[in-house]
XYZ file of C-alpha atoms in Angstrom:
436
model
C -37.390 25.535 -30.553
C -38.268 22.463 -32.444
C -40.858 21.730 -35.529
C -43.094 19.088 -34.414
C -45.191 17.109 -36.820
C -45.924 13.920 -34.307
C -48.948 14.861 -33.587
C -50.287 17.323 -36.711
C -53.316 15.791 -38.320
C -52.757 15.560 -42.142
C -53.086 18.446 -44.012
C -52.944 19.504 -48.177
C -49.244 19.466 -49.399
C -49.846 23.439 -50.478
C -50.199 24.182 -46.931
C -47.086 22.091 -45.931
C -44.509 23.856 -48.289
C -46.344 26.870 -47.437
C -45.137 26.671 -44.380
C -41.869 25.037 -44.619
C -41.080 28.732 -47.396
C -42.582 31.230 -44.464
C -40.967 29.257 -41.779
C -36.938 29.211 -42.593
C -34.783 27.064 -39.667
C -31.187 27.910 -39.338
C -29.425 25.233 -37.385
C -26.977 27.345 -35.681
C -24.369 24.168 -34.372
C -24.868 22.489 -30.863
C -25.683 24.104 -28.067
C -25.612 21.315 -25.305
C -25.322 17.332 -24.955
C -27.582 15.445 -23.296
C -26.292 13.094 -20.420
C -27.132 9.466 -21.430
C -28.430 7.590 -18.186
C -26.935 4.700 -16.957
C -29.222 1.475 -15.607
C -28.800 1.314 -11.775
C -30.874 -1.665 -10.384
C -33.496 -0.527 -7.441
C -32.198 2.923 -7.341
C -34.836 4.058 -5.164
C -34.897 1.055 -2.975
C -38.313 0.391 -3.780
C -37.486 -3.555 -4.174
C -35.602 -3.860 -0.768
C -32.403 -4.086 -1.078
C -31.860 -5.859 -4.681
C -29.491 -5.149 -6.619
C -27.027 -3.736 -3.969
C -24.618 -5.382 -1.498
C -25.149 -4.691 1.880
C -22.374 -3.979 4.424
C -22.471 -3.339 8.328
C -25.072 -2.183 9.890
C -27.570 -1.084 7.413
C -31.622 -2.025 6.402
C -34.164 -0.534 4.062
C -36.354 2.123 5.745
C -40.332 2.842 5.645
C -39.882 5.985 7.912
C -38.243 8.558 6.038
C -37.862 8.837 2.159
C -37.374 11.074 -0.564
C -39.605 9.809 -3.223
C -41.416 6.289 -3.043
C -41.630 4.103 -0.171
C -38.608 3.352 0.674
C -35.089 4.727 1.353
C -31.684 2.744 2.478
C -30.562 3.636 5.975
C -27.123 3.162 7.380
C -26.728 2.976 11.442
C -23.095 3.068 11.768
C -19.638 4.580 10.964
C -19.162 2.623 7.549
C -22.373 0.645 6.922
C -22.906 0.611 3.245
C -24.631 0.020 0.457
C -23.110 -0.662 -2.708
C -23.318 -1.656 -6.355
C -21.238 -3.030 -9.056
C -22.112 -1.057 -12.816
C -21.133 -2.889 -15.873
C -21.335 -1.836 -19.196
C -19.604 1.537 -19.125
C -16.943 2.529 -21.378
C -13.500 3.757 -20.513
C -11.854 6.512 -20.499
C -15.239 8.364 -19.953
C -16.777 10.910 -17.424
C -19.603 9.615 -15.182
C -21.966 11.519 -12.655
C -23.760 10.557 -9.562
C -26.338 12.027 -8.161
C -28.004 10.628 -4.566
C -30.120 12.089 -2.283
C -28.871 12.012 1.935
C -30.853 12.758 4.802
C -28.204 12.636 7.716
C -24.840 12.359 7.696
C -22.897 9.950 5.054
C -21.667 10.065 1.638
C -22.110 8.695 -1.593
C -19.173 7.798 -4.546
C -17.627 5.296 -6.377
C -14.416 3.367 -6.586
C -12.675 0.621 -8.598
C -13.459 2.630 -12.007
C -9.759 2.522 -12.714
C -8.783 6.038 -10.768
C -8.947 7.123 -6.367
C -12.282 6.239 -4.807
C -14.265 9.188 -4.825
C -17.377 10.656 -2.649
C -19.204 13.169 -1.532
C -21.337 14.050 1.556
C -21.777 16.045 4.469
C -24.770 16.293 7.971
C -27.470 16.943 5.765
C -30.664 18.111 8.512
C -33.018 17.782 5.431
C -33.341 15.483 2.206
C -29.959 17.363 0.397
C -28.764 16.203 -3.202
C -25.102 14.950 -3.742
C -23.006 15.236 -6.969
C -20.096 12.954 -7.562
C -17.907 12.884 -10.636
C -15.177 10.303 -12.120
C -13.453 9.209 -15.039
C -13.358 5.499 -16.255
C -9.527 4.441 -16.476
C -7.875 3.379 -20.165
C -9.393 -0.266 -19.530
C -12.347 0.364 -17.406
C -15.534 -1.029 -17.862
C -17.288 -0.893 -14.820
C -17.182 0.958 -11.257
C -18.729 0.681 -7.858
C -21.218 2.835 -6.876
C -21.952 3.261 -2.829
C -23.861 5.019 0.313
C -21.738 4.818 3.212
C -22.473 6.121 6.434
C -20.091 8.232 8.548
C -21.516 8.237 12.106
C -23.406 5.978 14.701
C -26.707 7.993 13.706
C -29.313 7.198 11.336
C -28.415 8.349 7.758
C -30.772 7.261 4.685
C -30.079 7.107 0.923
C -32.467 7.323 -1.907
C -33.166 8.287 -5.621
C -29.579 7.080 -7.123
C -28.822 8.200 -10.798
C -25.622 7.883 -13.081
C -24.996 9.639 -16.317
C -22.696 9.622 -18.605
C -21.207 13.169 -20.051
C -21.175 10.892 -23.480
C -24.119 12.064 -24.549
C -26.954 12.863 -27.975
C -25.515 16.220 -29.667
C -29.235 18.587 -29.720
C -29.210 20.882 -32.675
C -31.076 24.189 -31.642
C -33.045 25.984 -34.174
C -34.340 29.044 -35.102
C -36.801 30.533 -36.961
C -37.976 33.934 -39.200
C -42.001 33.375 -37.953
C -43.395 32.621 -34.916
C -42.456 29.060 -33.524
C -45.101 26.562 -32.147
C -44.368 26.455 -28.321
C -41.862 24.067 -27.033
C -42.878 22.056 -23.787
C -40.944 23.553 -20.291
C -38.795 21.520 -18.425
C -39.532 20.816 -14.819
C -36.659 22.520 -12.692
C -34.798 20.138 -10.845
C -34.679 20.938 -7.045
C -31.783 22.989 -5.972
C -30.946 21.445 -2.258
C -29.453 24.261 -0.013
C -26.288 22.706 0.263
C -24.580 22.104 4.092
C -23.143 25.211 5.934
C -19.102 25.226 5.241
C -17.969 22.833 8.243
C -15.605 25.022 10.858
C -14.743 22.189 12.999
C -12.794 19.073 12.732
C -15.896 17.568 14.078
C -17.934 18.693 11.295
C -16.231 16.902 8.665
C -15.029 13.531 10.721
C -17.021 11.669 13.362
C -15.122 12.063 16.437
C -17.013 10.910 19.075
C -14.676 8.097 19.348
C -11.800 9.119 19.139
C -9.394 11.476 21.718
C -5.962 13.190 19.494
C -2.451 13.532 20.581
C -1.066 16.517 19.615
C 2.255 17.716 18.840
C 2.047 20.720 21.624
C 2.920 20.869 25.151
C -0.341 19.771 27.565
C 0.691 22.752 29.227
C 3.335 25.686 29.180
C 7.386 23.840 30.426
C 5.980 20.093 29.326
C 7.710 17.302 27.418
C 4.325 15.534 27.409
C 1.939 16.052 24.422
C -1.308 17.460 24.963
C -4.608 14.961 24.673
C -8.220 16.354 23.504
C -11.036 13.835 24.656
C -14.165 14.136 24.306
C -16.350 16.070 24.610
C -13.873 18.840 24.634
C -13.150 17.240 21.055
C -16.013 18.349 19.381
C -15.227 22.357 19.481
C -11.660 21.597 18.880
C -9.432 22.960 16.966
C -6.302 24.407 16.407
C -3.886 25.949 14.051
C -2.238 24.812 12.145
C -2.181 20.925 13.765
C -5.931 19.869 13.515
C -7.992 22.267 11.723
C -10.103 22.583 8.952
C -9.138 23.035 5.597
C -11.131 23.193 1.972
C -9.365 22.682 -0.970
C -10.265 21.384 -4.943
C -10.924 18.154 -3.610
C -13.360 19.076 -1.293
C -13.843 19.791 2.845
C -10.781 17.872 4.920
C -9.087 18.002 8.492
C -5.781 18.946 8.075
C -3.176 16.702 10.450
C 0.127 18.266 10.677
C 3.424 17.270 13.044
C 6.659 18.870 13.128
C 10.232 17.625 13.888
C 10.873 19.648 16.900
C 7.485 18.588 18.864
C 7.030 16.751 22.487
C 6.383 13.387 21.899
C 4.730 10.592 23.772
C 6.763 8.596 26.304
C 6.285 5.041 24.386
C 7.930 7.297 20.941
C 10.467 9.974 19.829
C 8.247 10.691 16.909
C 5.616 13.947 17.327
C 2.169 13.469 16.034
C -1.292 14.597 15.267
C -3.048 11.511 15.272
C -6.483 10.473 16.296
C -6.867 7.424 18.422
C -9.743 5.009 19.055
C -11.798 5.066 21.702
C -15.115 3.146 22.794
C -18.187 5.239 20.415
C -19.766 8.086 23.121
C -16.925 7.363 26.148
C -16.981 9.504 29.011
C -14.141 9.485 30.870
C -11.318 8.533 28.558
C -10.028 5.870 30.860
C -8.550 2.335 30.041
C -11.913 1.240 30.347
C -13.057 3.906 27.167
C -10.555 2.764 25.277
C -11.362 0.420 21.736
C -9.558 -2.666 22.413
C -10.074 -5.768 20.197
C -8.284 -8.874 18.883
C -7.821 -9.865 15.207
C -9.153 -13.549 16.289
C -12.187 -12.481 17.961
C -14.704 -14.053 15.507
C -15.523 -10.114 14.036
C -14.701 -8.532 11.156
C -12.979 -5.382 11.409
C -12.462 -2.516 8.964
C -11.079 1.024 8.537
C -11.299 2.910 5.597
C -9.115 6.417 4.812
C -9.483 9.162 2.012
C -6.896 11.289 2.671
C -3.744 12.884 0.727
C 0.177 13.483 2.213
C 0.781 17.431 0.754
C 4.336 17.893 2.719
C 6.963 15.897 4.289
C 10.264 16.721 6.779
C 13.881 16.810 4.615
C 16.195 14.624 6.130
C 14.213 11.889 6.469
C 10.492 12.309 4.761
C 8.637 10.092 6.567
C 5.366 9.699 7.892
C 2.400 7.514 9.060
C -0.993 8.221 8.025
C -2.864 5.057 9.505
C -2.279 2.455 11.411
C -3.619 -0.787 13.926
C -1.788 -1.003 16.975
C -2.143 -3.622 19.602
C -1.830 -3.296 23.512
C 2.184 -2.950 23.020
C 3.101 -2.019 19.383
C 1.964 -1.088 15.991
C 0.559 -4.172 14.260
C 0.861 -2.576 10.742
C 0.571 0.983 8.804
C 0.441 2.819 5.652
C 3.892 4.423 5.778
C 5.088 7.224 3.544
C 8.614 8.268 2.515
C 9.581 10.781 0.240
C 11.580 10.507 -2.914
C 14.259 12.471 -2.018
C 15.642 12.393 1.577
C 17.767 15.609 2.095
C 16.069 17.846 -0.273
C 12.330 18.601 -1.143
C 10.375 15.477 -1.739
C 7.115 15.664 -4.208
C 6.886 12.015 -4.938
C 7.078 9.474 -2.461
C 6.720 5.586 -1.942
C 3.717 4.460 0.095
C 4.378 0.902 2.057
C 2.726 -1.673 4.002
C 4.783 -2.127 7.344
C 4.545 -5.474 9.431
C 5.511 -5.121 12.542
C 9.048 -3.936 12.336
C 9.477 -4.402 8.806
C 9.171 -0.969 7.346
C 9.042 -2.603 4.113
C 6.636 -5.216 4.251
C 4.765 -4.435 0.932
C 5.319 -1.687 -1.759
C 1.628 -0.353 -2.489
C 3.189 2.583 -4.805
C 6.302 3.513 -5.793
C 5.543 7.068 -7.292
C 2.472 8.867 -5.036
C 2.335 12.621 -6.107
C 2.171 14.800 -2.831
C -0.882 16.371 -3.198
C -2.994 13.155 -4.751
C -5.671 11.874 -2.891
C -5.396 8.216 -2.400
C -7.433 5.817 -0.064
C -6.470 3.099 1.928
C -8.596 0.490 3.664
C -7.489 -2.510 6.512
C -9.993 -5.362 6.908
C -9.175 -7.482 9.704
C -11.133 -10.850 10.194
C -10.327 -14.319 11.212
C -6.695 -13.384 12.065
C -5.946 -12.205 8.481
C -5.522 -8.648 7.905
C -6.485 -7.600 4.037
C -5.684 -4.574 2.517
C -7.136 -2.264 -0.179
C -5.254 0.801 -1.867
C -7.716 3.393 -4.539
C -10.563 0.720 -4.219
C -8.205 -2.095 -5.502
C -7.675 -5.638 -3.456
C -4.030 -5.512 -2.579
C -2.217 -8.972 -3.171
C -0.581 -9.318 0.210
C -1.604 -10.531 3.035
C -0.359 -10.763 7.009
C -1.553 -13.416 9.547
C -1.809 -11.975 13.376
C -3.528 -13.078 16.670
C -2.946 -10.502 18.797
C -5.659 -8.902 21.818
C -5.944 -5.167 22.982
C -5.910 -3.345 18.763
C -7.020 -0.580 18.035
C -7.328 2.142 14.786
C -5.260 5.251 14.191
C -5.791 7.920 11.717
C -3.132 11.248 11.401
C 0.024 12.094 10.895
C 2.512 10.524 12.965
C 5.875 11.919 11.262
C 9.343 9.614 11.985
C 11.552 12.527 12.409
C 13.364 13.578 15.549
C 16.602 14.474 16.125
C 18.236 11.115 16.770
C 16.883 9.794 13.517
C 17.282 13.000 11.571
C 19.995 15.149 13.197
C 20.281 18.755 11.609
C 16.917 18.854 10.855
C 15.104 22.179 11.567
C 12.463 21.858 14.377
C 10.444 23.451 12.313
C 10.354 20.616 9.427
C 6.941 19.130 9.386
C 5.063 16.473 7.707
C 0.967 17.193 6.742
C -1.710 15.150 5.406
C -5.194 15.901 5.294
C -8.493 13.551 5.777
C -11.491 14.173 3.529
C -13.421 11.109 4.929
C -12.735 8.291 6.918
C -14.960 5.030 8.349
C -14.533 2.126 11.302
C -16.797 -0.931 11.347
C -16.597 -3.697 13.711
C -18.909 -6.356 13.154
């Protein structure tokens, strides 16, 4: 309780130290600390879209909000808005707190650790929490709403805080307190159902797996899930679901000893693109684009590589291919070929050159990291944990396309002796595909 004078009229000094000697505070330490806000510009959206960047296909909407007027509305796997924040200090915990209706996500990147977010298919206005730490030399972050499928998803009532906050001394007293004001409660959403499907976490509804199974009992081929089979699938332990510290993910695993696809000798559980809502699955369904064709396009990963094969650790967790090869990936390969590998080295691949550029030379198994391509103009860019990568590749080539999985580079001619039973495993927390 507190002892308020603000608003006391005056009154004779007897009666003051009267009541300061029958009223005796003990300050008994601190009990909490107050988060100190942090300024986001239009956080509501109430002055259009000032303030943030805009990204894909997104507006400001009239038709739906959660306070005010106004709400931000994304229309499209990866439309975003997003914000720069100055002014923060490093090495210091941050919170943000957004409000979805839909499905999409909210988070931040480029504070100086792994971009990180938080979302889900909210069916009603649901509150978001997102936490992160500034790095030793970070002063700022990125702050974003991104939307993860081709449905309507708004955005409203952004807030940041920082942990750094005003110690409160609480009080007490021998006679009876004057009243303290109550809080308002803040709204407790009822947070999303625990997802069960693959579908429920990642937006498949363009996209068809290969698997590393038999398509049926005596077959070398692999077995193919297309839509709209896709959306109830899943399967144990190759493409399921999987929750973990760092939140809801689709776990993508492929072992050595698995059919393969006729065009590879490498197994996989990888998701390829198709045309958003195809029907059939033909050549005609199929996502097929050309990094020259006056568009820009972009994928974005979160993801993290928990377990690799022995003889030769190594894995793909993302790549564009074109009508006859792979274009480029992220490629992953362990630390210690022949043993148990829990570091790795995490490249850039052009073309046939495994080693085109070295994003890390120490990943953690078990970190999540994310990865984004953006493809424009015949240049392909890359980012790695929110950071521009300095490398570059030039490429005019026709029929691309996005993958996202595990495609591990073991088999038997590469890595003879190797149990069948060796596997690589990553697993996707979020993932988004513009082209625009």
């Amino acid at each position: 309780m507190k002892l308020n004078l603000k608003n006391w009229k005056p009154i004779h000094s007897i009666a003051i130290l009267s009541l300061v000697v029958t009223s005796t505070f003990i300050f008994t330490g601190i009990t909490s600390v107050q988060a100190a806000p942090i300024t986001i510009t239009n956080p509501g959206f109430e002055s259009n879209a000032t303030g943030w960047t805009k990204v894909g296909s997104v507006s400001i909407s009239s038709s739906d909000t959660h306070t005010g007027g106004y709400s931000a509305k994304a229309s499209a796997v990866g439309g975003e808005f997003k914000q720069a924040i100055s002014g923060l200090t490093a090495n210091t915990s941050y919170t943000l707190k957004a409000w979805i209706h839909g499905s999409g996500i909210i988070g931040a990147n480029t504070y100086g650790g792994s971009e990180v977010s938080a979302g889900g298919n909210a069916a009603t206005w649901t509150q978001y929490t997102v936490t992160f730490t500034t790095g030793a030399s970070n002063t700022s972050a990125v702050i974003f709403a991104r939307g993860t499928t081709s449905s309507d998803v708004r955005f409203d009532d952004f807030t940041l805080d920082s942990g750094a906050g005003t110690a409160t001394p609480t009080p007490t007293a021998s006679s009876s307190p004057s009243p303290s004001p109550t809080a308002s409660p803040s709204p407790t959403p009822t947070p999303p159902a625990n997802p069960t499907l693959p579908s429920d976490i990642l937006y498949l509804k363009n996209w068809k797996i290969t698997l590393p199974i038999p398509k049926q009992s005596g077959s070398t081929s692999p077995l193919e899930v297309l839509q709209p089979a896709l959306d109830t699938y899943s399967i144990d332990p190759w493409f399921k679901v999987v929750h973990d510290a760092d939140g809801d993910a689709v776990q993508f695993r492929a072992n050595h000893g698995a059919v393969s696809t006729s065009g590879s000798n490498n197994p996989r559980s990888e998701l390829r693109e198709m045309k958003d809502n195809y029907t059939a699955g033909t050549t005609a369904d199929q996502a097929s684009w050309g990094t020259n064709d006056g568009k820009t396009h972009t994928m974005f990963i979160k993801q993290k590589v928990t377990h690799l094969t022995t003889i030769k650790p190594h894995t793909v967790v993302g790549q564009i291919h074109d009508a006859g090869d792979d274009v480029t990936v992220f490629r992953v390969e362990g630390n210690n070929p022949g043993g148990v590998s829990t570091t790795a080295k995490i490249y850039i691949t052009d073309g046939d050159n495994t080693h085109g550029y070295l994003l890390d030379s120490n990943y953690t198994l078990g970190t999540v990291f994310t990865v984004k391509i953006i493809v424009a103009n015949g240049v392909i860019h890359y980012e790695y944990n929110g950071q521009t990568v300095p490398y570059t590749q030039t490429k005019n080539t026709t029929g691309c396309f996005f993958k996202i999985g595990n495609y591990t580079q073991s088999n038997d001619s590469t890595a003879p002796g190797e149990s069948p039973d060796a596997y690589a495993e990553n697993l996707v927390y979020a993932y988004s595909v513009t082209h625009q």
